[in-house]
Amino acid sequence: DMITVLAGGTGSVKLVRGLVSQESKVNVVSNVGDNYWLYGLYVCPDIDTIVYGLADLLDPEKGWGIKKDTFNFLRQMEVFGEETWFRVGDRDAATHLIRTNMLKNGKNLSDITKWMCEKFAVSANIIPVTDNSIETRIITDKGELHLQEYWVKHRGRDPVEGIQYIGADKARPNPEAVNAIHDADMVILAPGNPLTSIGPMLQIKGIRKELSKIKKKVVAISPLIGDNAISGPAAKYMQAAGIESNAYGLAKMYSDVCSNIIIDTKDRMLSKKIQSLDMKVFETKITMKNKQAEDALANFILKQVHV
Ligand code: FO1
Ligand code: CA
Ligand code: CA
């Protein structure tokens, strides 16, 4: 079978790792809304997190960057008087540098990502959702900030009033992403932040339309238990967007593009209400604290969820 996962961020990579260990043909359509220009380098956190995760290089504590990386480059930038709140390691910096150089030489992000997968010996097909630029911006009472500035520089402390996806309306969907959705036996919306990891991809018209056409084959994994995200600011962003921050709010938000949802067994009291949205509900343990839990969730999806 061919599985296509829409992914972004740390929650996603755990599931992707589990799926790749059990299925030979996995496409990963990656969010690009978190991408950030730093010192003239183009950083793609969601693409890199998936690549490093599948190459067994991901820092397990942080959930981003390369494990045991050093920070000499960043320390020198500090000497030069630059801001250093975005902790780019030395090996990680090489990734951003070579990607930026290839972009400068006219290559697109898709081809660069394919090349990167070869270099890191990653067999999954990682597809940026678009080669155009989308920027997720967080609107606070003090103004609008790039997601990285809001979340990393300001530590997500200000109240959120809304979220914007600059460029999403004009972004051309990656044809390979559209095909990967169209041809898949199952499409999975990974348990990433619904507004900043999955949301930017759903804002691209061609992606949304393709998903809605095959929504019976689309399975979303909840990143929430009760009213809270398993990790990160998902609940805060959902509330700001006027969405109930629980599995029901998530199901409602996804209901145009998705007919199946996996929720935690602790949320089983929401199942009936979600079913009223004409969605199939599956209950299992959705937290992935270790490799066994990643494999167990992937196995549940592949063996128990029939679409
Ligand atoms: N997240 C942080 O909280 N602090 C950092 O300094 C940081 C650096 C960083 C460098 C490279 C990279 O690929 C990701 C990095 N992240 C960092 C993670 C990133 O901001 C987030 O994972 C997402 O973009 C939000 O989901
Ligand atoms: Ca992300
Ligand atoms: Ca099948």
GROMACS .gro file of C-alpha atoms and ligand atoms in nm:
model
  335
    1ASP     CA    1   0.000   0.000   0.000
    2MET     CA    2   0.102   0.358  -0.051
    3ILE     CA    3   0.063   0.593   0.245
    4THR     CA    4   0.085   0.970   0.225
    5VAL     CA    5   0.132   1.168   0.545
    6LEU     CA    6   0.080   1.542   0.577
    7ALA     CA    7   0.334   1.638   0.839
    8GLY     CA    8   0.489   1.925   1.027
    9GLY     CA    9   0.681   1.937   1.351
   10THR     CA   10   0.782   1.708   1.632
   11GLY     CA   11   0.457   1.514   1.683
   12SER     CA   12   0.452   1.427   1.317
   13VAL     CA   13   0.801   1.283   1.295
   14LYS     CA   14   0.731   1.022   1.563
   15LEU     CA   15   0.436   0.887   1.366
   16VAL     CA   16   0.625   0.905   1.035
   17ARG     CA   17   0.907   0.703   1.194
   18GLY     CA   18   0.659   0.438   1.305
   19LEU     CA   19   0.496   0.420   0.961
   20VAL     CA   20   0.825   0.401   0.771
   21SER     CA   21   0.933   0.104   0.983
   22GLN     CA   22   0.618  -0.086   0.872
   23GLU     CA   23   0.537   0.034   0.520
   24SER     CA   24   0.774   0.047   0.226
   25LYS     CA   25   0.605   0.325   0.035
   26VAL     CA   26   0.559   0.638   0.247
   27ASN     CA   27   0.527   0.989   0.107
   28VAL     CA   28   0.562   1.276   0.348
   29VAL     CA   29   0.412   1.607   0.240
   30SER     CA   30   0.582   1.867   0.456
   31ASN     CA   31   0.464   2.201   0.586
   32VAL     CA   32   0.676   2.501   0.485
   33GLY     CA   33   0.496   2.774   0.684
   34ASP     CA   34   0.758   2.765   0.963
   35ASN     CA   35   1.047   2.830   0.722
   36TYR     CA   36   1.262   3.117   0.838
   37TRP     CA   37   1.542   3.330   0.695
   38LEU     CA   38   1.826   3.353   0.949
   39TYR     CA   39   2.154   3.537   0.869
   40GLY     CA   40   2.074   3.492   0.498
   41LEU     CA   41   2.024   3.116   0.545
   42TYR     CA   42   1.695   2.946   0.462
   43VAL     CA   43   1.588   2.726   0.754
   44CYS     CA   44   1.311   2.467   0.694
   45PRO     CA   45   1.236   2.323   1.041
   46ASP     CA   46   0.960   2.082   0.942
   47ILE     CA   47   1.147   1.933   0.644
   48ASP     CA   48   1.467   1.902   0.846
   49THR     CA   49   1.290   1.749   1.147
   50ILE     CA   50   1.152   1.472   0.924
   51VAL     CA   51   1.486   1.417   0.746
   52TYR     CA   52   1.686   1.410   1.071
   53GLY     CA   53   1.421   1.196   1.240
   54LEU     CA   54   1.430   0.931   0.968
   55ALA     CA   55   1.811   0.948   0.949
   56ASP     CA   56   1.826   0.886   1.326
   57LEU     CA   57   2.004   1.218   1.374
   58LEU     CA   58   1.726   1.412   1.548
   59ASP     CA   59   1.795   1.545   1.896
   60PRO     CA   60   1.547   1.341   2.104
   61GLU     CA   61   1.522   1.588   2.394
   62LYS     CA   62   1.459   1.901   2.190
   63GLY     CA   63   1.268   1.735   1.905
   64TRP     CA   64   1.452   1.952   1.651
   65GLY     CA   65   1.813   1.994   1.534
   66ILE     CA   66   2.087   1.733   1.522
   67LYS     CA   67   2.175   1.533   1.835
   68LYS     CA   68   2.511   1.617   1.996
   69ASP     CA   69   2.552   1.913   1.760
   70THR     CA   70   2.796   2.188   1.864
   71PHE     CA   71   2.726   2.563   1.861
   72ASN     CA   72   3.054   2.730   1.765
   73PHE     CA   73   2.903   2.906   1.463
   74LEU     CA   74   2.626   3.055   1.677
   75ARG     CA   75   2.875   3.168   1.943
   76GLN     CA   76   3.074   3.351   1.678
   77MET     CA   77   2.757   3.519   1.547
   78GLU     CA   78   2.707   3.645   1.901
   79VAL     CA   79   3.059   3.791   1.897
   80PHE     CA   80   2.957   3.968   1.576
   81GLY     CA   81   2.666   4.123   1.766
   82GLU     CA   82   2.389   3.918   1.603
   83GLU     CA   83   2.079   3.793   1.783
   84THR     CA   84   2.120   3.423   1.869
   85TRP     CA   85   1.781   3.319   2.006
   86PHE     CA   86   1.732   3.070   1.721
   87ARG     CA   87   1.970   2.790   1.822
   88VAL     CA   88   2.117   2.665   1.498
   89GLY     CA   89   2.389   2.405   1.556
   90ASP     CA   90   2.705   2.368   1.346
   91ARG     CA   91   2.601   2.060   1.147
   92ASP     CA   92   2.246   2.194   1.114
   93ALA     CA   93   2.388   2.521   0.978
   94ALA     CA   94   2.557   2.324   0.699
   95THR     CA   95   2.213   2.197   0.592
   96HIS     CA   96   2.076   2.552   0.573
   97LEU     CA   97   2.386   2.684   0.398
   98ILE     CA   98   2.390   2.423   0.123
   99ARG     CA   99   2.013   2.452   0.073
  100THR     CA  100   2.038   2.830   0.040
  101ASN     CA  101   2.325   2.800  -0.205
  102MET     CA  102   2.128   2.552  -0.419
  103LEU     CA  103   1.826   2.786  -0.416
  104LYS     CA  104   2.057   3.067  -0.527
  105ASN     CA  105   2.170   2.844  -0.814
  106GLY     CA  106   1.811   2.808  -0.933
  107LYS     CA  107   1.713   2.471  -0.783
  108ASN     CA  108   1.368   2.445  -0.626
  109LEU     CA  109   1.297   2.331  -0.270
  110SER     CA  110   1.152   1.997  -0.389
  111ASP     CA  111   1.466   1.895  -0.576
  112ILE     CA  112   1.689   2.017  -0.295
  113THR     CA  113   1.486   1.813  -0.045
  114LYS     CA  114   1.518   1.500  -0.263
  115TRP     CA  115   1.893   1.554  -0.284
  116MET     CA  116   1.905   1.602   0.093
  117CYS     CA  117   1.718   1.272   0.147
  118GLU     CA  118   1.976   1.092  -0.067
  119LYS     CA  119   2.263   1.247   0.127
  120PHE     CA  120   2.109   1.145   0.461
  121ALA     CA  121   2.008   0.801   0.322
  122VAL     CA  122   1.639   0.860   0.391
  123SER     CA  123   1.418   0.635   0.180
  124ALA     CA  124   1.081   0.803   0.241
  125ASN     CA  125   0.976   1.052  -0.023
  126ILE     CA  126   0.967   1.394   0.142
  127ILE     CA  127   0.771   1.649  -0.060
  128PRO     CA  128   0.747   2.018   0.035
  129VAL     CA  129   0.378   2.106   0.003
  130THR     CA  130   0.472   2.393  -0.228
  131ASP     CA  131   0.790   2.541  -0.374
  132ASN     CA  132   0.645   2.887  -0.316
  133SER     CA  133   0.675   3.075   0.010
  134ILE     CA  134   0.412   3.052   0.284
  135GLU     CA  135   0.474   3.229   0.611
  136THR     CA  136   0.272   3.153   0.923
  137ARG     CA  137   0.228   3.471   1.125
  138ILE     CA  138   0.091   3.495   1.477
  139ILE     CA  139  -0.118   3.801   1.550
  140THR     CA  140  -0.080   3.925   1.907
  141ASP     CA  141  -0.210   4.233   2.085
  142LYS     CA  142   0.134   4.387   2.027
  143GLY     CA  143   0.139   4.315   1.654
  144GLU     CA  144   0.215   4.042   1.407
  145LEU     CA  145   0.514   3.809   1.437
  146HIS     CA  146   0.667   3.531   1.230
  147LEU     CA  147   0.587   3.198   1.400
  148GLN     CA  148   0.955   3.151   1.500
  149GLU     CA  149   0.970   3.500   1.648
  150TYR     CA  150   0.650   3.444   1.842
  151TRP     CA  151   0.730   3.092   1.962
  152VAL     CA  152   1.108   3.091   1.999
  153LYS     CA  153   1.216   3.455   2.048
  154HIS     CA  154   0.916   3.565   2.258
  155ARG     CA  155   0.865   3.212   2.404
  156GLY     CA  156   0.498   3.216   2.303
  157ARG     CA  157   0.414   3.441   2.593
  158ASP     CA  158   0.175   3.702   2.445
  159PRO     CA  159  -0.196   3.628   2.402
  160VAL     CA  160  -0.278   3.521   2.047
  161GLU     CA  161  -0.551   3.701   1.854
  162GLY     CA  162  -0.527   3.514   1.527
  163ILE     CA  163  -0.311   3.335   1.273
  164GLN     CA  164  -0.230   3.433   0.916
  165TYR     CA  165  -0.075   3.239   0.631
  166ILE     CA  166   0.103   3.490   0.409
  167GLY     CA  167   0.127   3.367   0.051
  168ALA     CA  168  -0.099   3.062   0.092
  169ASP     CA  169  -0.369   3.193  -0.143
  170LYS     CA  170  -0.117   3.237  -0.425
  171ALA     CA  171   0.097   2.931  -0.354
  172ARG     CA  172   0.095   2.668  -0.627
  173PRO     CA  173   0.059   2.322  -0.475
  174ASN     CA  174   0.350   2.093  -0.550
  175PRO     CA  175   0.217   1.863  -0.829
  176GLU     CA  176   0.399   1.574  -0.665
  177ALA     CA  177   0.211   1.642  -0.340
  178VAL     CA  178  -0.121   1.649  -0.525
  179ASN     CA  179  -0.038   1.317  -0.694
  180ALA     CA  180   0.078   1.164  -0.364
  181ILE     CA  181  -0.261   1.252  -0.214
  182HIS     CA  182  -0.454   1.136  -0.520
  183ASP     CA  183  -0.275   0.801  -0.557
  184ALA     CA  184  -0.250   0.704  -0.189
  185ASP     CA  185  -0.441   0.413  -0.034
  186MET     CA  186  -0.456   0.622   0.283
  187VAL     CA  187  -0.373   0.985   0.359
  188ILE     CA  188  -0.281   1.067   0.718
  189LEU     CA  189  -0.303   1.411   0.879
  190ALA     CA  190  -0.023   1.373   1.133
  191PRO     CA  191  -0.072   1.470   1.499
  192GLY     CA  192   0.091   1.809   1.443
  193ASN     CA  193  -0.038   2.147   1.545
  194PRO     CA  194  -0.364   2.179   1.345
  195LEU     CA  195  -0.317   2.553   1.289
  196THR     CA  196   0.056   2.591   1.234
  197SER     CA  197   0.168   2.249   1.106
  198ILE     CA  198  -0.128   2.109   0.912
  199GLY     CA  199  -0.327   2.435   0.873
  200PRO     CA  200  -0.088   2.611   0.631
  201MET     CA  201  -0.108   2.313   0.392
  202LEU     CA  202  -0.489   2.307   0.406
  203GLN     CA  203  -0.488   2.676   0.309
  204ILE     CA  204  -0.348   2.586  -0.033
  205LYS     CA  205  -0.652   2.553  -0.256
  206GLY     CA  206  -0.523   2.264  -0.470
  207ILE     CA  207  -0.427   2.060  -0.162
  208ARG     CA  208  -0.758   2.121   0.014
  209LYS     CA  209  -0.954   2.033  -0.300
  210GLU     CA  210  -0.761   1.710  -0.360
  211LEU     CA  211  -0.810   1.602   0.003
  212SER     CA  212  -1.182   1.679  -0.005
  213LYS     CA  213  -1.221   1.461  -0.317
  214ILE     CA  214  -1.074   1.156  -0.139
  215LYS     CA  215  -1.178   1.244   0.218
  216LYS     CA  216  -1.307   0.889   0.283
  217LYS     CA  217  -0.941   0.782   0.269
  218VAL     CA  218  -0.814   1.061   0.494
  219VAL     CA  219  -0.736   0.981   0.859
  220ALA     CA  220  -0.649   1.253   1.111
  221ILE     CA  221  -0.463   1.178   1.433
  222SER     CA  222  -0.556   1.406   1.722
  223PRO     CA  223  -0.264   1.588   1.888
  224LEU     CA  224  -0.488   1.667   2.188
  225ILE     CA  225  -0.605   1.490   2.500
  226GLY     CA  226  -0.892   1.663   2.677
  227ASP     CA  227  -0.861   2.039   2.627
  228ASN     CA  228  -0.482   2.035   2.593
  229ALA     CA  229  -0.220   1.954   2.333
  230ILE     CA  230   0.013   1.662   2.412
  231SER     CA  231   0.290   1.919   2.352
  232GLY     CA  232   0.322   2.274   2.223
  233PRO     CA  233   0.077   2.561   2.178
  234ALA     CA  234  -0.197   2.391   1.971
  235ALA     CA  235  -0.474   2.456   2.224
  236LYS     CA  236  -0.383   2.826   2.252
  237TYR     CA  237  -0.385   2.872   1.873
  238MET     CA  238  -0.715   2.683   1.835
  239GLN     CA  239  -0.885   2.902   2.093
  240ALA     CA  240  -0.752   3.214   1.918
  241ALA     CA  241  -0.896   3.086   1.591
  242GLY     CA  242  -1.234   3.033   1.757
  243ILE     CA  243  -1.207   2.654   1.750
  244GLU     CA  244  -1.295   2.440   2.053
  245SER     CA  245  -0.959   2.308   2.175
  246ASN     CA  246  -1.043   1.940   2.194
  247ALA     CA  247  -1.080   1.642   1.959
  248TYR     CA  248  -1.430   1.756   1.861
  249GLY     CA  249  -1.308   2.104   1.760
  250LEU     CA  250  -1.031   1.938   1.561
  251ALA     CA  251  -1.274   1.701   1.388
  252LYS     CA  252  -1.500   1.992   1.298
  253MET     CA  253  -1.206   2.190   1.161
  254TYR     CA  254  -1.098   1.891   0.946
  255SER     CA  255  -1.448   1.772   0.847
  256ASP     CA  256  -1.431   1.904   0.487
  257VAL     CA  257  -1.108   1.718   0.413
  258CYS     CA  258  -1.124   1.414   0.636
  259SER     CA  259  -1.375   1.135   0.722
  260ASN     CA  260  -1.178   0.946   0.988
  261ILE     CA  261  -1.023   1.055   1.313
  262ILE     CA  262  -0.815   0.876   1.574
  263ILE     CA  263  -0.860   1.010   1.925
  264ASP     CA  264  -0.718   0.905   2.260
  265THR     CA  265  -0.917   0.650   2.458
  266LYS     CA  266  -0.935   0.913   2.736
  267ASP     CA  267  -1.147   1.124   2.496
  268ARG     CA  268  -1.395   0.848   2.419
  269MET     CA  269  -1.682   1.056   2.561
  270LEU     CA  270  -1.641   1.282   2.253
  271SER     CA  271  -1.688   0.999   2.001
  272LYS     CA  272  -2.067   1.027   1.961
  273LYS     CA  273  -2.049   1.402   1.905
  274ILE     CA  274  -1.772   1.358   1.646
  275GLN     CA  275  -1.969   1.087   1.467
  276SER     CA  276  -2.251   1.341   1.424
  277LEU     CA  277  -2.010   1.523   1.187
  278ASP     CA  278  -2.030   1.214   0.966
  279MET     CA  279  -1.682   1.103   1.071
  280LYS     CA  280  -1.562   0.758   1.174
  281VAL     CA  281  -1.392   0.765   1.514
  282PHE     CA  282  -1.118   0.529   1.631
  283GLU     CA  283  -0.994   0.520   1.990
  284THR     CA  284  -0.643   0.422   2.094
  285LYS     CA  285  -0.347   0.551   2.294
  286ILE     CA  286  -0.213   0.846   2.091
  287THR     CA  287   0.087   0.950   2.303
  288MET     CA  288   0.423   0.839   2.160
  289LYS     CA  289   0.674   0.850   2.445
  290ASN     CA  290   0.909   0.588   2.299
  291LYS     CA  291   0.981   0.380   1.988
  292GLN     CA  292   0.737   0.104   2.091
  293ALA     CA  293   0.456   0.358   2.124
  294GLU     CA  294   0.541   0.504   1.779
  295ASP     CA  295   0.526   0.157   1.627
  296ALA     CA  296   0.207   0.071   1.814
  297LEU     CA  297   0.022   0.377   1.683
  298ALA     CA  298   0.151   0.321   1.329
  299ASN     CA  299   0.046  -0.044   1.352
  300PHE     CA  300  -0.300   0.054   1.478
  301ILE     CA  301  -0.346   0.287   1.181
  302LEU     CA  302  -0.227   0.031   0.927
  303LYS     CA  303  -0.409  -0.270   1.075
  304GLN     CA  304  -0.721  -0.141   1.251
  305VAL     CA  305  -0.825   0.158   1.043
  306HIS     CA  306  -0.988   0.044   0.721
  307VAL     CA  307  -1.065   0.317   0.472
  308FO1     N1  308   1.282   2.568   1.854
  308FO1     C1  309   1.304   2.632   1.969
  308FO1     O1  310   1.219   2.632   2.056
  308FO1     N2  311   1.421   2.701   1.990
  308FO1     C2  312   1.520   2.704   1.898
  308FO1     O2  313   1.624   2.767   1.920
  308FO1     C3  314   1.499   2.633   1.775
  308FO1     C4  315   1.596   2.625   1.676
  308FO1     C5  316   1.575   2.548   1.561
  308FO1     C6  317   1.674   2.533   1.464
  308FO1     C7  318   1.652   2.454   1.352
  308FO1     C8  319   1.529   2.390   1.335
  308FO1     O3  320   1.507   2.315   1.227
  308FO1     C9  321   1.429   2.404   1.431
  308FO1    C10  322   1.450   2.482   1.543
  308FO1     N3  323   1.352   2.495   1.641
  308FO1    C11  324   1.376   2.565   1.757
  308FO1    C12  325   1.223   2.430   1.625
  308FO1    C13  326   1.121   2.511   1.549
  308FO1     O4  327   1.112   2.642   1.586
  308FO1    C14  328   0.983   2.447   1.574
  308FO1     O5  329   0.990   2.310   1.574
  308FO1    C15  330   0.881   2.471   1.476
  308FO1     O6  331   0.909   2.534   1.363
  308FO1    C16  332   0.744   2.492   1.537
  308FO1     O7  333   0.677   2.370   1.521
  309CA      CA  334   0.601   2.300   1.282
  310CA      CA  335  -0.548  -0.056   0.174
   0.00000   0.00000   0.00000
